[in-house]
Coordinates of C-alpha atoms and ligand atoms in Angstrom, one line a residue:
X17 CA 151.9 111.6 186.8
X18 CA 152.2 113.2 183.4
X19 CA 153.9 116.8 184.4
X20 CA 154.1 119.6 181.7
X21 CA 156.4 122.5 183.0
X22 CA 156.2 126.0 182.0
X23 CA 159.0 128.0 181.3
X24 CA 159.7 131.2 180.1
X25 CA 163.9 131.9 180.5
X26 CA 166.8 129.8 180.8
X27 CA 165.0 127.0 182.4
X28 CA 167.8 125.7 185.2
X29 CA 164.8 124.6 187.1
X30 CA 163.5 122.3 184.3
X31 CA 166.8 121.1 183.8
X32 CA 166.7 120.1 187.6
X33 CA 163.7 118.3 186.9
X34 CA 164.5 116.3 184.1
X35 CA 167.6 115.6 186.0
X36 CA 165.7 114.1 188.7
X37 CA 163.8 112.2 185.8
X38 CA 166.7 110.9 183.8
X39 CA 168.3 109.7 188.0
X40 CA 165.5 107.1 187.7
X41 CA 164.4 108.1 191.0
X42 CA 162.0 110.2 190.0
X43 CA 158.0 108.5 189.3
X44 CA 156.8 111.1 187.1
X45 CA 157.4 112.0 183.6
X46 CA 158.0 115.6 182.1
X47 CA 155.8 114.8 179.0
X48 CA 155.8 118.4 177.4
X49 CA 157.6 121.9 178.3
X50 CA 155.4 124.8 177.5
X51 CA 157.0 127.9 176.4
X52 CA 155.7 131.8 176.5
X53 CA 158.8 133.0 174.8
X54 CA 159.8 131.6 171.3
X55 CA 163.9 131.8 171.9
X56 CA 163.7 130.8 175.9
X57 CA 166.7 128.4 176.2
X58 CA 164.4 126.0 178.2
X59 CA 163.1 124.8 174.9
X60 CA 166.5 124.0 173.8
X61 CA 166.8 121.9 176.8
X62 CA 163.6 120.0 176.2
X63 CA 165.0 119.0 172.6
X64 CA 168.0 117.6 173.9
X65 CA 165.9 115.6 175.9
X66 CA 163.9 114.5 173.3
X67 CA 160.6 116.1 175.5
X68 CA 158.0 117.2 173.5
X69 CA 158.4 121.5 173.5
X70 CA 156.0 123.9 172.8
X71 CA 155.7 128.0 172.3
X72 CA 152.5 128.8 173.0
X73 CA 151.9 132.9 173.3
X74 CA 148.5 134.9 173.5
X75 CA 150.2 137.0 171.3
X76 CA 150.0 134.8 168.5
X77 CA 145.8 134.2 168.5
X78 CA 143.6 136.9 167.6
X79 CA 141.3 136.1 170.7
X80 CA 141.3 135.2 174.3
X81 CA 138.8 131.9 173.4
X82 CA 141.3 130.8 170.6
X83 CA 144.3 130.7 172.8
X84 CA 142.8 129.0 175.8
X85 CA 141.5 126.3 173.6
X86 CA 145.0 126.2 172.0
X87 CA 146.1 125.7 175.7
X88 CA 144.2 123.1 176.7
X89 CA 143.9 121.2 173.5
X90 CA 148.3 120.8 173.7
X91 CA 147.3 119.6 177.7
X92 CA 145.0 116.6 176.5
X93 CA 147.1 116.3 173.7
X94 CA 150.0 115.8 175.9
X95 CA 147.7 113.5 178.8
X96 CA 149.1 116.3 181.4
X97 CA 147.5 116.1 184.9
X98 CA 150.0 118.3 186.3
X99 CA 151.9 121.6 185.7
X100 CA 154.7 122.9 187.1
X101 CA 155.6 126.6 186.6
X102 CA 159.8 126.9 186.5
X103 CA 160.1 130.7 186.0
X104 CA 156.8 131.1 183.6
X105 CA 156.2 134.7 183.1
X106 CA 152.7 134.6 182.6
X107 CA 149.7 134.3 184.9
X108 CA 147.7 130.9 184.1
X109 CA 144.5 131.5 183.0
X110 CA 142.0 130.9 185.8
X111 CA 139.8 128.4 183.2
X112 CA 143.4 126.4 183.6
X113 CA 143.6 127.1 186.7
X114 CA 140.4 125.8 187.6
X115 CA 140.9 122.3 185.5
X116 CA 144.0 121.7 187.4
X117 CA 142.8 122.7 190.6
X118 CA 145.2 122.1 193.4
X119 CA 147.6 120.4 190.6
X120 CA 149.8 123.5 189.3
X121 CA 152.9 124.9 191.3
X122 CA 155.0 127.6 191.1
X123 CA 158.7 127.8 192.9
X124 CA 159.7 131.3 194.2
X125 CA 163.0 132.8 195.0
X126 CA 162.2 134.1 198.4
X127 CA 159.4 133.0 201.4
X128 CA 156.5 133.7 200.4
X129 CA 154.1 135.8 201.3
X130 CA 157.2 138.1 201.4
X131 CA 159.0 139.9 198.1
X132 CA 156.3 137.8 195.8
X133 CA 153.5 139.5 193.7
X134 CA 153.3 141.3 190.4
X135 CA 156.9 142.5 189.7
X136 CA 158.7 140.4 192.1
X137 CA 160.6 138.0 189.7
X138 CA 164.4 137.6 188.6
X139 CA 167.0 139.9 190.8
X140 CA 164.7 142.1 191.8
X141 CA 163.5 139.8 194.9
X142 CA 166.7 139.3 195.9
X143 CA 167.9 143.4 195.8
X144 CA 164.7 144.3 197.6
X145 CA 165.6 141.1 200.4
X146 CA 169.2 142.5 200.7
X147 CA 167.9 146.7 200.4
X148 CA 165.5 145.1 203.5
X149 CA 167.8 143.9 205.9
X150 CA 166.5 140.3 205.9
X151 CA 168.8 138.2 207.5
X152 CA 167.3 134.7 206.3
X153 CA 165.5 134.4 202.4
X154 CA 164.8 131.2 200.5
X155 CA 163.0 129.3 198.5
X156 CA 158.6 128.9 198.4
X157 CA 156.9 126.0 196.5
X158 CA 153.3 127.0 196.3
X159 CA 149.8 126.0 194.9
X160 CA 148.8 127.9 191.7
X161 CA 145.4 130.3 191.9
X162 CA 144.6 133.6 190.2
X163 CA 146.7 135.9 191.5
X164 CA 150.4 135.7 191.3
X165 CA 152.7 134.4 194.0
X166 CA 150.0 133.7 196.1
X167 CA 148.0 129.8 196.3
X168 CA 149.0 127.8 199.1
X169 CA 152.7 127.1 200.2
X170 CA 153.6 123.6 200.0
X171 CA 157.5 123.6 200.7
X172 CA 159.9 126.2 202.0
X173 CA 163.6 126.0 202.4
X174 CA 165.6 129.1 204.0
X175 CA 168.5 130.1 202.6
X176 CA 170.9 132.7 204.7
X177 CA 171.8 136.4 203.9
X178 CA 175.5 137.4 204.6
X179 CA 176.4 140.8 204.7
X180 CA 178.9 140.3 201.9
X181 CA 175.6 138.9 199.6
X182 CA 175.3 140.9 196.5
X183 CA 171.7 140.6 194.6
X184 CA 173.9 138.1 192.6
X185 CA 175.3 135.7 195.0
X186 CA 172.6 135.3 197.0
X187 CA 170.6 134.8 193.7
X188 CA 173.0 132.0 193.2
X189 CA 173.0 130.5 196.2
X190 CA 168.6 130.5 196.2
X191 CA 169.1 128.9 193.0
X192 CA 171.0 126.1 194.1
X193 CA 167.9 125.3 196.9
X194 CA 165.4 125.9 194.1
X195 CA 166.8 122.9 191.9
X196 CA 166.6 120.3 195.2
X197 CA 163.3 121.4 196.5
X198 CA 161.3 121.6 193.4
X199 CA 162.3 117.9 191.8
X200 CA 161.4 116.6 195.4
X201 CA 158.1 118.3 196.1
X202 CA 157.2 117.2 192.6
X203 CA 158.0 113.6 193.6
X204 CA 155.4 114.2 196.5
X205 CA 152.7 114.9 194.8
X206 CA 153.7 112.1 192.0
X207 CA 153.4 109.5 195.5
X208 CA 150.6 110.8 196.2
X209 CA 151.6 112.4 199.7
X210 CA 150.4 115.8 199.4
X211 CA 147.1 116.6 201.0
X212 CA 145.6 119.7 200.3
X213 CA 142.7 121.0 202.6
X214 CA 141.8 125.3 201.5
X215 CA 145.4 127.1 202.6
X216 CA 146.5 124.1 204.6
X217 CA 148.7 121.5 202.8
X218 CA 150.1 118.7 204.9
X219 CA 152.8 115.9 203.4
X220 CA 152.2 112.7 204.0
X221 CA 155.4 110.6 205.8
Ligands
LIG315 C1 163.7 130.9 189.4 O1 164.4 131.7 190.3 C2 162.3 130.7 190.0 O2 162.2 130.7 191.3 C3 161.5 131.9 189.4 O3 162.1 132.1 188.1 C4 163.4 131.6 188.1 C5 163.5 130.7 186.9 O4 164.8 130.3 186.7 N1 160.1 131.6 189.4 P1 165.1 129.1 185.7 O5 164.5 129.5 184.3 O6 164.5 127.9 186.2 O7 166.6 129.1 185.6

């Protein structure tokens, strides 16, 4: 499995990932990391690691058409048959969406379908989990469709809320969960273990 992961920030998640890779027991390969933001520190990570890195921006075309193409031309250029979103930003467009159907996840800082959607990234999940009262959050791996936060869940791992948790600590603490789940649901789908049947997704033993 030939994954390209889409960043936007700091990229701790890719770093998991290519972690995972460079362990040995990982059977895919992270063959291209896809940038919306020029100066996202995830690039420089991909560098170091000698994986091929990309900015790629709508901003940057003067249409729609132009970018899409520009999209999946770096895709075929790259052989990817998989995506993995690791704090990307954008929303995929559904023409994407559609090629890799059932073959793009995201990984959210909270369980989903709760604090996800449009606006629900970064610290403000966990202020609103904390502002709530939750006692338990965690950490969602889900399918990719067109709207955000939303295809089907594929992993979840709780993580605790103490009252002492600040936005910050708990953010930390998610984090920590986020870099084991997402290399090993990633290595489910490269074996081949994940069946995915509408919103039902069962893993294979
Ligand atoms: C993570 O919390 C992830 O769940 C969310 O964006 C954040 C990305 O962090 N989608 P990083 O760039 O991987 O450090």
């Amino acid at each position: 499995m030939r994954i390209a992961v889409f960043v936007s920030g700091g990229g701790t998640n890719l770093q998991a990932i290519i972690d995972a890779a460079e362990s040995g027991k990982f059977s895919a390969e992270i063959a291209l990391v896809l940038s919306s933001k020029p100066d996202a520190y995830a690039l420089e990570r991909a560098k170091e690691h000698n994986i091929p890195a990309v900015y790629l921006s709508s901003k940057e075309f003067s249409s729609r058409d132009d970018f899409l193409n520009a999209m999946f031309d770096v895709l075929e250029a790259h052989a990817i048959d998989f995506i993995a979103l690791a704090g990307y930003m954008k929303k995929v467009p559904p023409e994407i969406v559609q090629r890799f159907k059932n073959r793009i996840t995201n990984i959210h800082p909270a369980l989903l379908p709760a604090f996800g959607g449009k606006g629900m990234y970064g610290m403000r999940v966990h202020r609103a989990v904390i502002e709530y009262g939750c006692k338990v959050t965690g950490v969602t791996v889900h399918l990719v469709d067109d709207q955000y936060d939303h295809g089907a869940i594929v992993a979840q791992q709780c993580v605790p809320v103490s009252d002492h948790d600040t936005p910050e600590t708990l953010a930390e603490r998610v984090l920590a969960i986020e870099h084991l789940l997402y290399p090993k649901v990633l290595e489910w789908f490269a074996q081949e273990k994940v069946i995915v049947s509408g919103n039902s997704v069962m893993i294979l033993s």
